Amino acid sequence: MSYDKVEVPEGGEKVTVENDELQVPENPIIPMIHGDGIGQDVGPAAQKVLQKAAEETGRDPHWMRVYAGQSARDKYGEDVNLPDETVEALREHRVAIKGPLTTPVGAGFRSLNVALRQTLDLYANVRPTYYLDGVPSPMKAPEEMDMVTFRENTEDVYAGIEWEQGTEEVEKVRNFVEDEMGFDETMHEGPIGLGLKPISEKGSKRLVREAIDYAIENDRDKVTLVHKGNIMKFTEGQFGTWGMEVADEEYPDDEVFAAPDSLWEEQDEVDIPEDAVMVEERLADAMLQWMQLRTDEFDVLAMPNLNGDYLSDAAGAQIGGLGIAPGANFGEHRCLAEPVHGSAPKRAGQDKANPTALILSGRLLFEYLGWDDTGKLIRDAVEETISSGTVTYDLARQREDAEKVSTTEYAEAICDNIEDLA
Ligand code: NAP
């Protein structure tokens, strides 16, 4: 594909797929969206750190700057938030990294993040949540947190099937639900907004499969399916049922053990084959408290979209907040890494935001490319920098012994540590 406003970096090669396997050159072209708001600060800082770590481990990524949100409007015109070129670049190169994009509240503007995930069918949002030494946390034992959340990314209430109050469409749906489906006393009179919550067998099973495969590959003990199936039986509950079917039917028992009746019974007494990954179900509301009170009992979580959004942010808070929480979206031989946090508009353009989440998202991308040594070097250098007391404003305000530095200075300190540790 030829690009109009995007420069393809010279000397880089594409990541491709052959025989169902990702083929990764040592000089891959990696599209990058710096992002809105603090994206303009953390984007360039993260790029510098990622480049340094890659070079120190013998790789040479070629960053291809692409645009979305404000940067797209500046380059392509006021109406263009997500240029076709950007979507094509992400599709063509299979892997990419993005900073946060602003979604104004209100009508007429669908989330670009959701649009990208749906267009590229990036069905699993994965967020590892682990404690970094030196990060202030509200918990007594934050180091007990070492969890990976798998959030379904393409359906649930995020599918965007909603009708606005006062429209002809919403009245049509109301009439159908009341008159034809028999819910004539369920909805309040007067203006109403309505939405649909699709949860499919395909969406649920591929997400749970991904989580179980991850648990097997990474020596994790347990996958917990988190849903609200006691109330939403045919959507959330069905997610749990389909998930347990995957565990029960697609893997040998000595590899994956589907715990019976786990919603209502403790599993302490259950005889689980040695080395098998246990798959269990838990209700989302209870899970939010167990995550805080019994943190070390959980390992890998798999959830429908909305639960995943809430639970992964709450997990991020336990290890010190949004500024350090990384994430990545995965599809069929695709990865789009992005931090959990948003564009934090009130901190934008001040060279003060924390780039750690974006840097650690880059680590996930590198590990997806098979560059585990680069990923480890990044984590070690970030941890060394924070534990030595060089931190951005968000962590400095919670640590009296720390030196508050700018985004740029913090990234430079990490680069120095990368050099020392390599
Ligand atoms: P937010 O941008 O994540 O920011 C909320 C607060 O979290 C900030 O004000 C700041 O706290 C702290 N924070 C977040 N990232 C930080 C960082 N890197 N360094 C230091 N502190 C950080 O959430 P929001 O204000 O609800 O959302 C703003 C916009 O971002 C919205 O348009 C939203 O739709 C969008 N968003 C995008 C994504 C995405 O692109 N994937 C994700 C979430 C939200 P203090 O003010 O206390 O310093």
CSV table of C-alpha atoms in Angstrom, one decimal, residues 4-420:
chain,number,residue,atom,x,y,z
A,4,ASP,CA,-0.1,9.9,1.3
A,5,LYS,CA,0.7,11.6,4.6
A,6,VAL,CA,2.6,8.8,6.4
A,7,GLU,CA,6.3,8.2,5.9
A,8,VAL,CA,7.3,4.6,5.6
A,9,PRO,CA,10.7,4.3,7.4
A,10,GLU,CA,13.5,3.2,5.0
A,11,GLY,CA,15.4,0.1,5.8
A,12,GLY,CA,12.6,-1.6,7.8
A,13,GLU,CA,10.8,-4.8,7.0
A,14,LYS,CA,7.3,-5.9,7.7
A,15,VAL,CA,6.2,-8.5,10.3
A,16,THR,CA,4.4,-11.2,8.3
A,17,VAL,CA,2.6,-14.5,8.8
A,18,GLU,CA,3.6,-17.7,7.1
A,19,ASN,CA,2.2,-21.1,7.7
A,20,ASP,CA,0.1,-19.7,10.5
A,21,GLU,CA,3.3,-18.3,12.3
A,22,LEU,CA,4.4,-14.8,12.9
A,23,GLN,CA,7.6,-14.0,11.0
A,24,VAL,CA,9.6,-11.2,12.8
A,25,PRO,CA,12.6,-9.6,11.2
A,26,GLU,CA,15.3,-7.9,13.4
A,27,ASN,CA,14.3,-4.6,11.8
A,28,PRO,CA,10.5,-4.6,11.9
A,29,ILE,CA,8.4,-1.6,10.9
A,30,ILE,CA,6.2,-0.7,13.9
A,31,PRO,CA,3.5,1.9,13.4
A,32,MET,CA,3.1,4.2,16.4
A,33,ILE,CA,0.3,6.6,17.4
A,34,HIS,CA,1.7,9.0,20.1
A,35,GLY,CA,-1.9,9.9,21.1
A,36,ASP,CA,-3.9,12.8,22.4
A,37,GLY,CA,-3.4,14.9,25.6
A,38,ILE,CA,-0.4,13.5,27.5
A,39,GLY,CA,0.2,11.2,24.5
A,40,GLN,CA,2.3,14.1,23.1
A,41,ASP,CA,4.5,13.8,26.2
A,42,VAL,CA,4.6,10.1,26.9
A,43,GLY,CA,4.7,9.0,23.2
A,44,PRO,CA,8.1,10.4,22.3
A,45,ALA,CA,9.6,9.5,25.7
A,46,ALA,CA,8.4,5.9,25.5
A,47,GLN,CA,9.7,5.6,21.9
A,48,LYS,CA,13.2,6.6,23.0
A,49,VAL,CA,13.3,4.1,25.8
A,50,LEU,CA,12.0,1.3,23.6
A,51,GLN,CA,14.5,2.1,20.9
A,52,LYS,CA,17.3,2.1,23.4
A,53,ALA,CA,16.3,-1.3,24.9
A,54,ALA,CA,15.9,-2.8,21.4
A,55,GLU,CA,19.3,-1.6,20.3
A,56,GLU,CA,21.0,-2.8,23.4
A,57,THR,CA,19.7,-6.3,22.7
A,58,GLY,CA,20.6,-6.3,19.0
A,59,ARG,CA,17.4,-5.2,17.3
A,60,ASP,CA,16.4,-2.3,15.2
A,61,PRO,CA,12.7,-1.4,15.2
A,62,HIS,CA,11.7,1.2,12.6
A,63,TRP,CA,9.0,3.4,14.0
A,64,MET,CA,6.3,4.5,11.5
A,65,ARG,CA,4.4,7.5,12.9
A,66,VAL,CA,0.7,7.3,12.1
A,67,TYR,CA,-2.1,9.5,13.3
A,68,ALA,CA,-5.4,9.4,15.1
A,69,GLY,CA,-7.5,11.8,17.2
A,70,GLN,CA,-6.1,15.4,17.4
A,71,SER,CA,-3.0,14.6,15.4
A,72,ALA,CA,-5.1,13.2,12.6
A,73,ARG,CA,-7.4,16.3,12.6
A,74,ASP,CA,-4.3,18.5,12.4
A,75,LYS,CA,-2.8,16.5,9.5
A,76,TYR,CA,-5.9,15.4,7.5
A,77,GLY,CA,-8.6,18.0,8.3
A,78,GLU,CA,-11.1,18.7,11.0
A,79,ASP,CA,-13.4,15.8,10.2
A,80,VAL,CA,-10.8,13.1,10.1
A,81,ASN,CA,-10.3,11.4,13.4
A,82,LEU,CA,-9.2,8.0,12.2
A,83,PRO,CA,-7.7,8.1,8.7
A,84,ASP,CA,-8.0,5.1,6.5
A,85,GLU,CA,-4.2,5.2,6.2
A,86,THR,CA,-3.8,4.7,9.9
A,87,VAL,CA,-6.1,1.7,9.9
A,88,GLU,CA,-4.4,0.2,6.9
A,89,ALA,CA,-0.9,0.7,8.4
A,90,LEU,CA,-2.0,-1.1,11.5
A,91,ARG,CA,-3.6,-3.9,9.4
A,92,GLU,CA,-0.6,-4.2,7.1
A,93,HIS,CA,2.1,-4.3,9.7
A,94,ARG,CA,0.3,-6.6,12.2
A,95,VAL,CA,1.9,-5.0,15.3
A,96,ALA,CA,1.7,-1.4,16.5
A,97,ILE,CA,1.7,0.7,19.7
A,98,LYS,CA,-0.5,3.6,20.6
A,99,GLY,CA,-0.9,6.2,23.3
A,100,PRO,CA,-4.2,7.3,24.6
A,101,LEU,CA,-7.0,8.9,22.5
A,102,THR,CA,-9.6,11.3,23.8
A,103,THR,CA,-13.2,10.4,23.6
A,104,PRO,CA,-15.4,13.4,24.2
A,105,VAL,CA,-18.5,12.6,26.3
A,106,GLY,CA,-21.8,13.0,24.4
A,107,ALA,CA,-23.3,12.4,21.0
A,108,GLY,CA,-21.7,12.2,17.7
A,109,PHE,CA,-18.2,10.8,18.6
A,110,ARG,CA,-17.7,7.1,19.0
A,111,SER,CA,-14.5,6.0,20.8
A,112,LEU,CA,-11.6,5.7,18.4
A,113,ASN,CA,-10.1,3.1,20.7
A,114,VAL,CA,-13.2,0.9,20.4
A,115,ALA,CA,-13.4,1.5,16.7
A,116,LEU,CA,-9.8,0.4,16.2
A,117,ARG,CA,-10.3,-2.8,18.3
A,118,GLN,CA,-13.4,-3.7,16.4
A,119,THR,CA,-12.1,-2.9,12.9
A,120,LEU,CA,-9.0,-4.9,13.4
A,121,ASP,CA,-10.9,-7.6,15.4
A,122,LEU,CA,-8.5,-7.3,18.3
A,123,TYR,CA,-10.6,-9.5,20.5
A,124,ALA,CA,-8.5,-9.8,23.7
A,125,ASN,CA,-7.4,-6.9,25.8
A,126,VAL,CA,-4.6,-8.2,28.0
A,127,ARG,CA,-3.3,-6.3,31.1
A,128,PRO,CA,-0.6,-7.8,33.3
A,129,THR,CA,-0.8,-6.2,36.7
A,130,TYR,CA,2.3,-6.7,38.8
A,131,TYR,CA,4.0,-4.7,41.4
A,132,LEU,CA,7.2,-2.6,40.7
A,133,ASP,CA,9.5,-2.1,43.6
A,134,GLY,CA,9.3,1.5,44.9
A,135,VAL,CA,5.9,2.4,43.5
A,136,PRO,CA,3.6,3.8,46.3
A,137,SER,CA,0.5,1.7,46.7
A,138,PRO,CA,-2.5,2.0,48.9
A,139,MET,CA,-2.3,-1.7,49.8
A,140,LYS,CA,-0.4,-3.3,52.7
A,141,ALA,CA,1.1,-6.0,50.5
A,142,PRO,CA,1.0,-4.7,46.9
A,143,GLU,CA,3.6,-7.3,45.9
A,144,GLU,CA,0.9,-10.0,46.3
A,145,MET,CA,-0.6,-8.7,43.0
A,146,ASP,CA,0.6,-10.6,40.0
A,147,MET,CA,-2.4,-11.0,37.8
A,148,VAL,CA,-3.2,-11.0,34.1
A,149,THR,CA,-6.6,-9.9,33.0
A,150,PHE,CA,-8.1,-10.9,29.6
A,151,ARG,CA,-10.9,-8.6,28.7
A,152,GLU,CA,-13.2,-9.5,25.7
A,153,ASN,CA,-12.8,-6.5,23.4
A,154,THR,CA,-15.4,-6.7,20.6
A,155,GLU,CA,-18.9,-7.1,22.1
A,156,ASP,CA,-21.0,-6.7,25.3
A,157,VAL,CA,-22.4,-3.2,25.9
A,158,TYR,CA,-19.3,-1.8,24.1
A,159,ALA,CA,-20.7,-3.1,20.7
A,160,GLY,CA,-22.3,0.3,20.5
A,161,ILE,CA,-25.8,-1.0,19.7
A,162,GLU,CA,-27.8,1.8,21.5
A,163,TRP,CA,-30.7,4.1,20.7
A,164,GLU,CA,-31.0,7.6,21.9
A,165,GLN,CA,-33.9,8.8,23.9
A,166,GLY,CA,-36.5,10.7,21.9
A,167,THR,CA,-35.7,9.1,18.5
A,168,GLU,CA,-38.1,7.1,16.3
A,169,GLU,CA,-35.6,4.2,16.6
A,170,VAL,CA,-35.8,4.0,20.4
A,171,GLU,CA,-39.6,4.0,20.3
A,172,LYS,CA,-39.6,1.2,17.7
A,173,VAL,CA,-37.3,-0.9,19.9
A,174,ARG,CA,-39.4,-0.1,23.0
A,175,ASN,CA,-42.6,-1.1,21.2
A,176,PHE,CA,-41.0,-4.4,20.0
A,177,VAL,CA,-39.8,-5.2,23.5
A,178,GLU,CA,-43.0,-4.3,25.2
A,179,ASP,CA,-45.6,-5.5,22.7
A,180,GLU,CA,-44.0,-8.4,21.0
A,181,MET,CA,-41.6,-9.8,23.7
A,182,GLY,CA,-44.0,-9.3,26.5
A,183,PHE,CA,-42.0,-6.9,28.8
A,184,ASP,CA,-44.9,-4.5,28.9
A,185,GLU,CA,-44.5,-3.6,32.6
A,186,THR,CA,-40.7,-3.6,32.8
A,187,MET,CA,-39.7,-0.2,31.4
A,188,HIS,CA,-40.6,3.2,32.9
A,189,GLU,CA,-42.9,5.5,31.0
A,190,GLY,CA,-41.5,8.6,29.3
A,191,PRO,CA,-38.1,9.2,27.6
A,192,ILE,CA,-35.7,6.2,27.7
A,193,GLY,CA,-32.4,5.2,26.2
A,194,LEU,CA,-32.0,1.6,25.2
A,195,GLY,CA,-29.0,-0.6,24.4
A,196,LEU,CA,-28.2,-4.2,23.5
A,197,LYS,CA,-25.6,-6.4,25.1
A,198,PRO,CA,-24.5,-9.1,22.7
A,199,ILE,CA,-22.3,-11.9,24.1
A,200,SER,CA,-21.6,-14.6,21.6
A,201,GLU,CA,-20.3,-18.2,21.7
A,202,LYS,CA,-17.5,-17.2,19.3
A,203,GLY,CA,-16.5,-14.1,21.3
A,204,SER,CA,-16.6,-15.8,24.6
A,205,LYS,CA,-14.8,-19.0,23.6
A,206,ARG,CA,-11.9,-17.4,21.7
A,207,LEU,CA,-11.2,-15.1,24.7
A,208,VAL,CA,-11.3,-17.9,27.2
A,209,ARG,CA,-9.1,-20.1,25.0
A,210,GLU,CA,-6.6,-17.3,24.8
A,211,ALA,CA,-6.5,-16.9,28.6
A,212,ILE,CA,-6.1,-20.7,29.1
A,213,ASP,CA,-3.3,-20.9,26.5
A,214,TYR,CA,-1.6,-18.0,28.2
A,215,ALA,CA,-1.9,-19.8,31.6
A,216,ILE,CA,-0.4,-23.0,30.2
A,217,GLU,CA,2.5,-21.2,28.4
A,218,ASN,CA,3.3,-19.1,31.4
A,219,ASP,CA,3.1,-21.7,34.2
A,220,ARG,CA,0.1,-20.1,35.8
A,221,ASP,CA,-2.1,-22.1,38.2
A,222,LYS,CA,-5.6,-20.8,37.6
A,223,VAL,CA,-7.9,-19.0,35.2
A,224,THR,CA,-10.9,-17.3,36.8
A,225,LEU,CA,-13.9,-16.5,34.6
A,226,VAL,CA,-15.5,-13.4,36.1
A,227,HIS,CA,-19.1,-12.5,35.2
A,228,LYS,CA,-22.4,-11.4,36.6
A,229,GLY,CA,-24.3,-14.5,35.6
A,230,ASN,CA,-26.6,-14.7,38.6
A,231,ILE,CA,-28.4,-11.6,37.2
A,232,MET,CA,-27.7,-11.6,33.5
A,233,LYS,CA,-28.1,-15.3,32.9
A,234,PHE,CA,-28.3,-15.4,29.2
A,235,THR,CA,-25.4,-13.1,28.5
A,236,GLU,CA,-22.9,-13.0,31.4
A,237,GLY,CA,-24.0,-16.4,32.7
A,238,GLN,CA,-23.7,-17.9,29.2
A,239,PHE,CA,-20.2,-16.4,28.9
A,240,GLY,CA,-19.3,-18.5,32.0
A,241,THR,CA,-20.9,-21.7,30.6
A,242,TRP,CA,-19.2,-21.4,27.2
A,243,GLY,CA,-15.9,-20.6,29.0
A,244,MET,CA,-16.2,-23.8,31.1
A,245,GLU,CA,-17.0,-25.8,28.0
A,246,VAL,CA,-13.8,-24.7,26.5
A,247,ALA,CA,-11.9,-25.8,29.6
A,248,ASP,CA,-13.8,-29.1,29.8
A,249,GLU,CA,-13.9,-30.1,26.1
A,250,GLU,CA,-10.9,-28.7,24.4
A,251,TYR,CA,-8.0,-29.7,26.7
A,252,PRO,CA,-7.0,-33.0,28.4
A,253,ASP,CA,-8.0,-33.1,32.2
A,254,ASP,CA,-4.4,-33.4,33.3
A,255,GLU,CA,-3.6,-30.1,31.5
A,256,VAL,CA,-6.7,-28.1,32.2
A,257,PHE,CA,-9.2,-28.9,35.0
A,258,ALA,CA,-12.7,-27.3,34.8
A,259,ALA,CA,-13.7,-26.9,38.5
A,260,PRO,CA,-17.3,-28.1,39.1
A,261,ASP,CA,-19.7,-25.7,40.9
A,262,SER,CA,-17.0,-23.1,41.5
A,263,LEU,CA,-19.5,-20.3,41.6
A,264,TRP,CA,-21.0,-21.5,44.8
A,265,GLU,CA,-18.4,-23.8,46.4
A,266,GLU,CA,-14.9,-23.2,47.6
A,267,GLN,CA,-12.4,-25.3,45.7
A,268,ASP,CA,-10.0,-26.1,48.6
A,269,GLU,CA,-11.2,-29.7,48.9
A,270,VAL,CA,-11.3,-30.4,45.2
A,271,ASP,CA,-8.7,-32.9,43.9
A,272,ILE,CA,-6.9,-31.1,41.0
A,273,PRO,CA,-4.4,-33.0,38.9
A,274,GLU,CA,-0.9,-31.9,39.6
A,275,ASP,CA,0.4,-29.2,37.2
A,276,ALA,CA,-3.1,-28.7,35.7
A,277,VAL,CA,-4.5,-25.2,35.2
A,278,MET,CA,-7.7,-24.9,37.2
A,279,VAL,CA,-10.5,-23.0,35.5
A,280,GLU,CA,-13.2,-21.6,37.8
A,281,GLU,CA,-16.1,-19.1,37.7
A,282,ARG,CA,-16.6,-16.1,40.1
A,283,LEU,CA,-19.2,-13.4,40.3
A,284,ALA,CA,-17.9,-9.9,39.4
A,285,ASP,CA,-19.1,-8.0,42.4
A,286,ALA,CA,-17.5,-10.5,44.9
A,287,MET,CA,-14.4,-10.6,42.8
A,288,LEU,CA,-13.8,-6.9,43.3
A,289,GLN,CA,-13.5,-7.4,47.0
A,290,TRP,CA,-11.5,-10.7,46.8
A,291,MET,CA,-9.0,-9.0,44.5
A,292,GLN,CA,-8.2,-6.7,47.5
A,293,LEU,CA,-8.7,-9.1,50.4
A,294,ARG,CA,-7.3,-12.3,48.9
A,295,THR,CA,-5.0,-10.9,46.2
A,296,ASP,CA,-2.6,-13.8,46.0
A,297,GLU,CA,-5.3,-16.3,45.2
A,298,PHE,CA,-5.8,-15.0,41.7
A,299,ASP,CA,-3.7,-15.5,38.7
A,300,VAL,CA,-5.3,-15.1,35.2
A,301,LEU,CA,-8.8,-13.6,34.9
A,302,ALA,CA,-11.0,-13.8,31.7
A,303,MET,CA,-14.1,-11.5,31.5
A,304,PRO,CA,-16.7,-9.9,29.2
A,305,ASN,CA,-15.9,-6.4,28.1
A,306,LEU,CA,-17.4,-4.2,30.8
A,307,ASN,CA,-16.3,-6.3,33.8
A,308,GLY,CA,-12.9,-6.3,32.3
A,309,ASP,CA,-12.8,-2.6,32.1
A,310,TYR,CA,-13.8,-2.1,35.7
A,311,LEU,CA,-11.7,-4.9,37.2
A,312,SER,CA,-8.5,-4.2,35.3
A,313,ASP,CA,-8.6,-0.5,36.4
A,314,ALA,CA,-9.2,-1.6,40.0
A,315,ALA,CA,-6.3,-4.0,39.8
A,316,GLY,CA,-4.1,-1.3,38.4
A,317,ALA,CA,-5.0,1.0,41.4
A,318,GLN,CA,-3.8,-1.7,43.8
A,319,ILE,CA,-0.2,-1.6,42.4
A,320,GLY,CA,0.0,2.2,42.3
A,321,GLY,CA,-2.4,3.6,39.7
A,322,LEU,CA,-3.0,4.3,36.0
A,323,GLY,CA,0.4,5.9,35.2
A,324,ILE,CA,2.2,2.5,35.4
A,325,ALA,CA,-0.5,0.0,34.1
A,326,PRO,CA,0.3,-1.5,30.7
A,327,GLY,CA,-1.9,-3.3,28.2
A,328,ALA,CA,-2.1,-4.8,24.8
A,329,ASN,CA,-4.9,-5.9,22.4
A,330,PHE,CA,-4.5,-9.2,20.6
A,331,GLY,CA,-6.2,-10.6,17.5
A,332,GLU,CA,-5.4,-13.4,15.0
A,333,HIS,CA,-1.6,-12.7,14.6
A,334,ARG,CA,-2.0,-9.1,15.6
A,335,CYS,CA,-1.0,-7.0,18.5
A,336,LEU,CA,-1.8,-3.4,19.3
A,337,ALA,CA,-0.1,-2.3,22.6
A,338,GLU,CA,-1.6,0.6,24.6
A,339,PRO,CA,-1.5,1.8,28.2
A,340,VAL,CA,-4.6,1.4,30.4
A,341,HIS,CA,-4.7,5.2,31.1
A,342,GLY,CA,-6.4,7.8,29.0
A,343,SER,CA,-5.2,11.2,27.7
A,344,ALA,CA,-5.4,13.0,31.1
A,345,PRO,CA,-6.1,16.4,29.3
A,346,LYS,CA,-5.3,18.5,32.4
A,347,ARG,CA,-1.8,17.2,32.5
A,348,ALA,CA,-1.2,17.5,28.7
A,349,GLY,CA,1.8,19.2,27.1
A,350,GLN,CA,3.5,19.9,30.4
A,351,ASP,CA,6.3,17.2,30.1
A,352,LYS,CA,5.2,15.8,33.5
A,353,ALA,CA,3.1,12.7,32.8
A,354,ASN,CA,4.4,9.3,33.6
A,355,PRO,CA,5.4,7.3,30.5
A,356,THR,CA,5.8,4.0,32.4
A,357,ALA,CA,2.5,2.5,31.3
A,358,LEU,CA,3.3,3.1,27.6
A,359,ILE,CA,6.9,1.9,28.0
A,360,LEU,CA,5.7,-1.3,29.7
A,361,SER,CA,3.0,-1.7,26.9
A,362,GLY,CA,6.0,-1.6,24.5
A,363,ARG,CA,7.5,-4.4,26.5
A,364,LEU,CA,4.4,-6.5,25.9
A,365,LEU,CA,4.7,-5.8,22.2
A,366,PHE,CA,8.3,-6.8,22.2
A,367,GLU,CA,7.5,-10.0,24.0
A,368,TYR,CA,4.8,-10.7,21.4
A,369,LEU,CA,7.6,-10.4,18.8
A,370,GLY,CA,9.6,-13.0,20.8
A,371,TRP,CA,12.0,-10.4,22.2
A,372,ASP,CA,11.8,-11.6,25.8
A,373,ASP,CA,15.3,-10.4,26.7
A,374,THR,CA,14.4,-6.9,25.5
A,375,GLY,CA,11.3,-7.0,27.5
A,376,LYS,CA,13.1,-8.1,30.7
A,377,LEU,CA,15.7,-5.3,30.2
A,378,ILE,CA,12.9,-2.8,30.0
A,379,ARG,CA,11.2,-4.0,33.2
A,380,ASP,CA,14.5,-4.2,35.1
A,381,ALA,CA,15.5,-0.7,34.0
A,382,VAL,CA,12.1,0.8,34.9
A,383,GLU,CA,12.1,-0.9,38.3
A,384,GLU,CA,15.7,0.3,39.0
A,385,THR,CA,14.8,3.9,38.1
A,386,ILE,CA,11.7,4.0,40.3
A,387,SER,CA,13.2,2.2,43.2
A,388,SER,CA,16.2,4.5,43.2
A,389,GLY,CA,13.7,7.4,43.7
A,390,THR,CA,13.7,9.0,40.2
A,391,VAL,CA,10.0,9.4,39.5
A,392,THR,CA,7.4,11.6,37.7
A,393,TYR,CA,4.9,13.9,39.6
A,394,ASP,CA,2.2,11.2,40.2
A,395,LEU,CA,4.5,8.9,42.2
A,396,ALA,CA,6.5,11.8,43.7
A,397,ARG,CA,3.4,13.2,45.5
A,398,GLN,CA,3.1,9.9,47.3
A,399,ARG,CA,6.8,9.4,48.2
A,400,GLU,CA,8.7,11.8,50.3
A,401,ASP,CA,12.1,10.3,49.6
A,402,ALA,CA,11.8,10.7,45.8
A,403,GLU,CA,13.1,13.2,43.3
A,404,LYS,CA,10.4,14.5,41.0
A,405,VAL,CA,11.6,14.7,37.4
A,406,SER,CA,10.0,15.6,34.0
A,407,THR,CA,8.7,13.0,31.5
A,408,THR,CA,11.9,13.6,29.4
A,409,GLU,CA,14.3,13.3,32.4
A,410,TYR,CA,12.6,10.2,33.6
A,411,ALA,CA,12.9,8.5,30.1
A,412,GLU,CA,16.6,9.6,30.1
A,413,ALA,CA,17.2,8.0,33.5
A,414,ILE,CA,15.6,4.7,32.2
A,415,CYS,CA,17.9,4.8,29.1
A,416,ASP,CA,20.9,5.2,31.4
A,417,ASN,CA,19.8,2.3,33.5
A,418,ILE,CA,19.2,0.2,30.3
A,419,GLU,CA,22.8,0.9,29.3
A,420,ASP,CA,24.1,-0.1,32.8
